[in-house]
Short mmCIF file of C-alpha atoms in Angstrom, two decimals:
data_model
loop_
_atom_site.label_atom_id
_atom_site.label_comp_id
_atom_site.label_asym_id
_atom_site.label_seq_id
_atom_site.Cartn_x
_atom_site.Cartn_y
_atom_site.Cartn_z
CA UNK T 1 137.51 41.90 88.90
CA UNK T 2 137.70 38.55 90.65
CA UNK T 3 134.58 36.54 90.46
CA UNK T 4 134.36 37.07 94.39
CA UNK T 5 133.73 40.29 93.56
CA UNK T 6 131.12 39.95 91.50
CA UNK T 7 129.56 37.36 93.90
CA UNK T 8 129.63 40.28 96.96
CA UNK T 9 127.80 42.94 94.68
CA UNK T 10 125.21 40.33 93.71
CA UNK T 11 124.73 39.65 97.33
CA UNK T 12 124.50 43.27 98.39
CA UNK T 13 121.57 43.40 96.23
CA UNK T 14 119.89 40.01 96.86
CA UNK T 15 121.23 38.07 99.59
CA UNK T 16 121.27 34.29 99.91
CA UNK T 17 119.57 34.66 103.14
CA UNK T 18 116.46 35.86 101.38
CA UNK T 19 116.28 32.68 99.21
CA UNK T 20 113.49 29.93 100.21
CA UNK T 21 114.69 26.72 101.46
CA UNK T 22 113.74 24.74 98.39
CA UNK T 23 115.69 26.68 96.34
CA UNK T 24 119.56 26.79 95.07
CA UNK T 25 120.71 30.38 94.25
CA UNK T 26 124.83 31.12 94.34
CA UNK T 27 127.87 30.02 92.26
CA UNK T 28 126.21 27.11 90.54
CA UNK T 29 129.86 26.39 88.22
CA UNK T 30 133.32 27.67 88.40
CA UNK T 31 135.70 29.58 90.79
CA UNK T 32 135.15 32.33 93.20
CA UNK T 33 138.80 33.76 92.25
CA UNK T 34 138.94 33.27 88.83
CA UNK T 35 139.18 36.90 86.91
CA UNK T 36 135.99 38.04 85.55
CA UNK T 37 136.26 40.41 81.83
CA UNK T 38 133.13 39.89 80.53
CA UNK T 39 129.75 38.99 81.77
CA UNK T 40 126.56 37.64 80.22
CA UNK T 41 123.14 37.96 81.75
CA UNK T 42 120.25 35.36 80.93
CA UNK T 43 116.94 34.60 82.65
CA UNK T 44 118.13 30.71 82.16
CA UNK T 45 121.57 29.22 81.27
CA UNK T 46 120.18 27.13 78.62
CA UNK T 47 121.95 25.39 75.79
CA UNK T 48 121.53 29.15 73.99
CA UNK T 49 122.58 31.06 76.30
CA UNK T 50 125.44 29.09 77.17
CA UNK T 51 126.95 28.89 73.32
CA UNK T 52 126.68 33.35 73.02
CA UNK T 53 128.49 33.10 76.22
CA UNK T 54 131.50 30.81 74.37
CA UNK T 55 130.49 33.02 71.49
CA UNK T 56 131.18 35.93 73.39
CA UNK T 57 134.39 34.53 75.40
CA UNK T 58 132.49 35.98 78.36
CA UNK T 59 133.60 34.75 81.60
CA UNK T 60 130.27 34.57 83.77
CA UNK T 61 126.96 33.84 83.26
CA UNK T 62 124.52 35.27 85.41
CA UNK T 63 121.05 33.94 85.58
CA UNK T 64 117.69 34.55 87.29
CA UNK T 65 116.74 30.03 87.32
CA UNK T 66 119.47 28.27 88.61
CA UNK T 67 120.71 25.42 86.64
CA UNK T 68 120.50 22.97 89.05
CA UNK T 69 117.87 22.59 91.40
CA UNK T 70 118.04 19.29 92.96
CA UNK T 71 120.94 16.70 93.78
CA UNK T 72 122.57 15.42 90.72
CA UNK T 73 124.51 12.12 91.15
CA UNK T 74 126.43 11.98 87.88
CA UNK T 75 127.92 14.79 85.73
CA UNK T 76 128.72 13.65 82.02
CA UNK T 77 127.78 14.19 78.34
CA UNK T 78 124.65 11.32 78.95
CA UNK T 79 122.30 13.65 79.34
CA UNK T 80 121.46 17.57 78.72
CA UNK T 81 122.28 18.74 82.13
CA UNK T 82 125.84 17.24 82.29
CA UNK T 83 126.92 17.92 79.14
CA UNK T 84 126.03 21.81 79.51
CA UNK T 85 127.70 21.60 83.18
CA UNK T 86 130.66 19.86 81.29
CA UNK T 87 130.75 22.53 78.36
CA UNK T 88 131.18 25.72 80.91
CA UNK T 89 133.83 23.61 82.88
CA UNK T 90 136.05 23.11 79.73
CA UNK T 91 135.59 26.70 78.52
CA UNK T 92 136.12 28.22 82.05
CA UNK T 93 132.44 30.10 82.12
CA UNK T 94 131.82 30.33 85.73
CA UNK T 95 127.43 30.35 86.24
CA UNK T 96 125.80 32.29 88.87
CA UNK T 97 121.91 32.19 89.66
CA UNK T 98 119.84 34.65 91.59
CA UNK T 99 116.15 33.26 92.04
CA UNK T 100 113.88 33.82 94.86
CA UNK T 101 116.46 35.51 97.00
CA UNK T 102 116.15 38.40 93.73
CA UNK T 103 112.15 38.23 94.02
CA UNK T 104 112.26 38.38 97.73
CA UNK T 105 114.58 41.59 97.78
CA UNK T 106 112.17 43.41 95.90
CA UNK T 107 113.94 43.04 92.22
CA UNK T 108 111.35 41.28 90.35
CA UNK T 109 108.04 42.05 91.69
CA UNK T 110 109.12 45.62 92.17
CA UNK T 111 109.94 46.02 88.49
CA UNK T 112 106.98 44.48 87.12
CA UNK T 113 104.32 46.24 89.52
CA UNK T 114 105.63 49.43 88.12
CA UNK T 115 105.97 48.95 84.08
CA UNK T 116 101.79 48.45 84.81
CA UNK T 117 101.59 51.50 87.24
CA UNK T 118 100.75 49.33 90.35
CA UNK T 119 99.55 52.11 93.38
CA UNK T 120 100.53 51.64 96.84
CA UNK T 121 102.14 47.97 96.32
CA UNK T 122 102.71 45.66 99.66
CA UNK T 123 103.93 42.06 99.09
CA UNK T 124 102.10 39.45 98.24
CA UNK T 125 103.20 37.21 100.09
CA UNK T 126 105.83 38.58 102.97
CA UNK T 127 108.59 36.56 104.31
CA UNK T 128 110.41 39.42 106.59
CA UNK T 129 112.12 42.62 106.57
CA UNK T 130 114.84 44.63 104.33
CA UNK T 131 115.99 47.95 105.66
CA UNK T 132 112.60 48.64 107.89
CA UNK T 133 110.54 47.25 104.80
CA UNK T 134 108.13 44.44 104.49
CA UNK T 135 109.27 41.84 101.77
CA UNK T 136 108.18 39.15 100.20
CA UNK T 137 106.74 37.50 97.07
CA UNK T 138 104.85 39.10 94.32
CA UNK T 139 102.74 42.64 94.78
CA UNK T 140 99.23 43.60 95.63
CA UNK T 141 98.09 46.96 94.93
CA UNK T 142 95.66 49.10 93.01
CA UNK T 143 95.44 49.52 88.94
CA UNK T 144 95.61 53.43 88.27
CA UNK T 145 92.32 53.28 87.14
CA UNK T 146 89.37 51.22 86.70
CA UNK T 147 89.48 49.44 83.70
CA UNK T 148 87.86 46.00 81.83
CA UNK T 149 89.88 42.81 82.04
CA UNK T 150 90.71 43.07 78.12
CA UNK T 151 91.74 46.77 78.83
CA UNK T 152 94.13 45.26 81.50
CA UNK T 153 95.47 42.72 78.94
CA UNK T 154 96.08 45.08 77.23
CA UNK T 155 98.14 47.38 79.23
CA UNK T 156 100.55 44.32 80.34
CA UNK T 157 100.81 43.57 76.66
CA UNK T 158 102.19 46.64 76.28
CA UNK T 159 104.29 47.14 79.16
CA UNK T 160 106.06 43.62 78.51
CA UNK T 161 106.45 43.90 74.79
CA UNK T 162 104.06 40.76 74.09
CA UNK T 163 101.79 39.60 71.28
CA UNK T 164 99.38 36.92 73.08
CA UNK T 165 97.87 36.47 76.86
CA UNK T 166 96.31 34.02 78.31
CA UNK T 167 93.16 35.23 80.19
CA UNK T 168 90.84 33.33 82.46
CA UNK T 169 87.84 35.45 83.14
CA UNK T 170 84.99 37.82 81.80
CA UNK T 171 86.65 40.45 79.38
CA UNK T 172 84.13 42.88 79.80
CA UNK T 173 84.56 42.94 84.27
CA UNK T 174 85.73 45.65 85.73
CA UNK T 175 89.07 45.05 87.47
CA UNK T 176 91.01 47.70 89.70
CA UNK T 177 92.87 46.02 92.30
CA UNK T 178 96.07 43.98 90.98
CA UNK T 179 98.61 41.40 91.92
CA UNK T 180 101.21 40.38 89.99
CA UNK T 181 103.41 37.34 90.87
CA UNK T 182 106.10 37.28 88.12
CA UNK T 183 106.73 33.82 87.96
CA UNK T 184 104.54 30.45 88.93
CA UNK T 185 101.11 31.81 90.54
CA UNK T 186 99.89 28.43 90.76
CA UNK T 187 100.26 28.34 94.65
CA UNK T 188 98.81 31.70 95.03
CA UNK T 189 95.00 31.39 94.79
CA UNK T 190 94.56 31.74 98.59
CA UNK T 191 96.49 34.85 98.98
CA UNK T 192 95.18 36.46 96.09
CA UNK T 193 91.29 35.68 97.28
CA UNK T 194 92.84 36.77 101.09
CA UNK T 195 93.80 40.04 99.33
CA UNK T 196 90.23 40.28 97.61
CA UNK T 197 92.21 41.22 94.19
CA UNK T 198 89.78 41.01 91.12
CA UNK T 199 92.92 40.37 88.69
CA UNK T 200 96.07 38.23 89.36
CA UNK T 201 98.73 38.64 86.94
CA UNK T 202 101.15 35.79 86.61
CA UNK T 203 103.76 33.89 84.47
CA UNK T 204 102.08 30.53 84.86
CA UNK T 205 98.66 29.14 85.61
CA UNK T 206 97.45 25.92 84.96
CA UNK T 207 94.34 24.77 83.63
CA UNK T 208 92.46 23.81 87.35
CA UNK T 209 93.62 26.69 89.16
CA UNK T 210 92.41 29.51 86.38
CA UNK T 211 89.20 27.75 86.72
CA UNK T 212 89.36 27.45 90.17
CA UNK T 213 90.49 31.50 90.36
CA UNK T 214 87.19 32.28 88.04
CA UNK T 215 84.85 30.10 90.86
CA UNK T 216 87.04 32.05 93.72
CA UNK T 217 85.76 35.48 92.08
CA UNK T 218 88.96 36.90 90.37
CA UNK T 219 90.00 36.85 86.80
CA UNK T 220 93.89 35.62 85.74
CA UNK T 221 96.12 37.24 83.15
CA UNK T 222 98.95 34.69 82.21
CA UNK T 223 101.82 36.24 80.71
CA UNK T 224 104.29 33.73 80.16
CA UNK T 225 106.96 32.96 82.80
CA UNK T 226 109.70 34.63 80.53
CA UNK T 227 107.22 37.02 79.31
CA UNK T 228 107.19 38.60 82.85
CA UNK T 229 110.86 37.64 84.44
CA UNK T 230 112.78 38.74 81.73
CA UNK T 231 112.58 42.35 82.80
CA UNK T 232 115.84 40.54 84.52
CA UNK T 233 117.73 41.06 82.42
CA UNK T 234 117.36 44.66 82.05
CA UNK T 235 117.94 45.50 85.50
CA UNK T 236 120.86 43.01 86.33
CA UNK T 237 122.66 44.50 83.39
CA UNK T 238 122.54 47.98 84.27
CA UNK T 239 123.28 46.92 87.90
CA UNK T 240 126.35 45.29 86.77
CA UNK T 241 127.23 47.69 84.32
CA UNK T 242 127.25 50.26 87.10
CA UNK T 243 128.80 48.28 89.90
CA UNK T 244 131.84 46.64 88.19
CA UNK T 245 134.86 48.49 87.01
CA UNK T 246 136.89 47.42 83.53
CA UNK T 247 134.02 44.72 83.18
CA UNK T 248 131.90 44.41 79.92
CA UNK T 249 128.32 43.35 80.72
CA UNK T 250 126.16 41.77 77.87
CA UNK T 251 122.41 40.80 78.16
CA UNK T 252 120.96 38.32 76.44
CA UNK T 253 117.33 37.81 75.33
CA UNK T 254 116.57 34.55 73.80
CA UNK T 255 112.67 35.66 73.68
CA UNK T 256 109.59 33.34 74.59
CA UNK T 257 110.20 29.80 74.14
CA UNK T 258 106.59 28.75 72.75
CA UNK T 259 105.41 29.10 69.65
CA UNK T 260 101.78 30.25 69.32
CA UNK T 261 100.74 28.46 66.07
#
């Protein structure tokens, strides 16, 4: 299949259109009609990700970050960005990203809110409409049951495959309504104390706003921006699997990129 191809099932599932404006989803490197054999799918093209794809003689990369977010003036081996940029050029890897456009048509969120059971999800944050829908960022629903804040740790512990949490809040509160915002929650405070949750569940807090969250009256589980997003992965594999014909699909999980020592 020609990368085009590719491209226009991507699309049918996330449209650009979706995207915010700060962001930079699409064909990121390479050629809409080059001939696409083998596929690998990453949460980030890093320096990893891009050697299994040479490894792998795969054709396309297709991530959840894009590569690139802002302008770039210069693109050679100076610095980390060019020389990866330069290194999928040479070996003809084309490099596709699907970021908020993917959260926004109700990938990410979606997939998350139900590995912990959310009930009755809405967005968190809705930007529009998809097929009669609301959209938007993140979930907000209920927990299936009451439970304590270490209880609900727990449970995304489990559901994510993950050995350590970071939790602001009392262990030992109750907690029964949820929302989960897979990636940076950091500029979701007001819409979580709007939506009177008592847990927000999140890739990435900081160290002001989980002590702001506790003083706003709602404990915060942070999972770990890949901790969360890389049930990406999963699903963009077996999308691709399904959707492309003579095309071998290969995820890639490079696992959490800190080290808890």
């Amino acid at each position: 299949m020609k990368c085009s191809e590719i491209i226009d099932l991507i699309e049918l599932l996330a449209p650009p259109s979706y995207a915010c404006d700060w962001d930079n989803p699409g064909l990121v490197v390479g050629r809409k009609e080059r001939e696409i054999r083998t596929i690998l799918t990453a949460l980030d093209a890093t320096r990893a990700a891009v050697e299994k794809a040479m490894e792998e003689k795969a054709d396309l990369i297709v991530t959840h970050h894009p590569m690139i977010f802002s302008s770039i003036k210069k693109i050679n081996d100076g610095d980390f960005l060019g020389e990866k940029l330069l290194t999928l050029a040479e070996n003809k890897i084309s490099c596709y990203a699907m970021h908020t456009n993917y959260d926004i048509a109700g990938g990410m969120a979606e997939i998350c809110g139900s590995r912990i059971g959310l009930l009755d999800p809405v967005p968190f944050e809705m930007t529009g409409e998809k097929e009669g829908r609301p959209v938007g960022i993140g979930q907000v629903g209920e927990l299936p049951e009451e439970m304590t804040l270490l209880e609900c740790a727990d449970k995304v512990k489990e559901a994510f495959g993950l050995s350590d949490l970071l939790v602001f809040g009392d262990l030992s509160g109750k907690v029964k309504r949820a929302a989960i915002s897979p990636g940076s929650g950091r500029s979701m405070l007001r819409e979580a104390g709007e939506a009177q949750v008592d847990v927000l569940i999140t890739g990435d807090i900081g160290h002001h706003e989980g002590l702001d969250s506790m003083d706003m009256g709602f404990s915060v589980i942070e999972a770990g921006h890949y901790g969360l997003e890389q049930v990406f992965i999963q699903h963009i594999t077996e999308y691709l699997t399904k959707k492309t014909k003579n095309v071998k699909v290969i995820p890639f999980y490079e696992g959490v990129p800190y080290k808890i020592v």
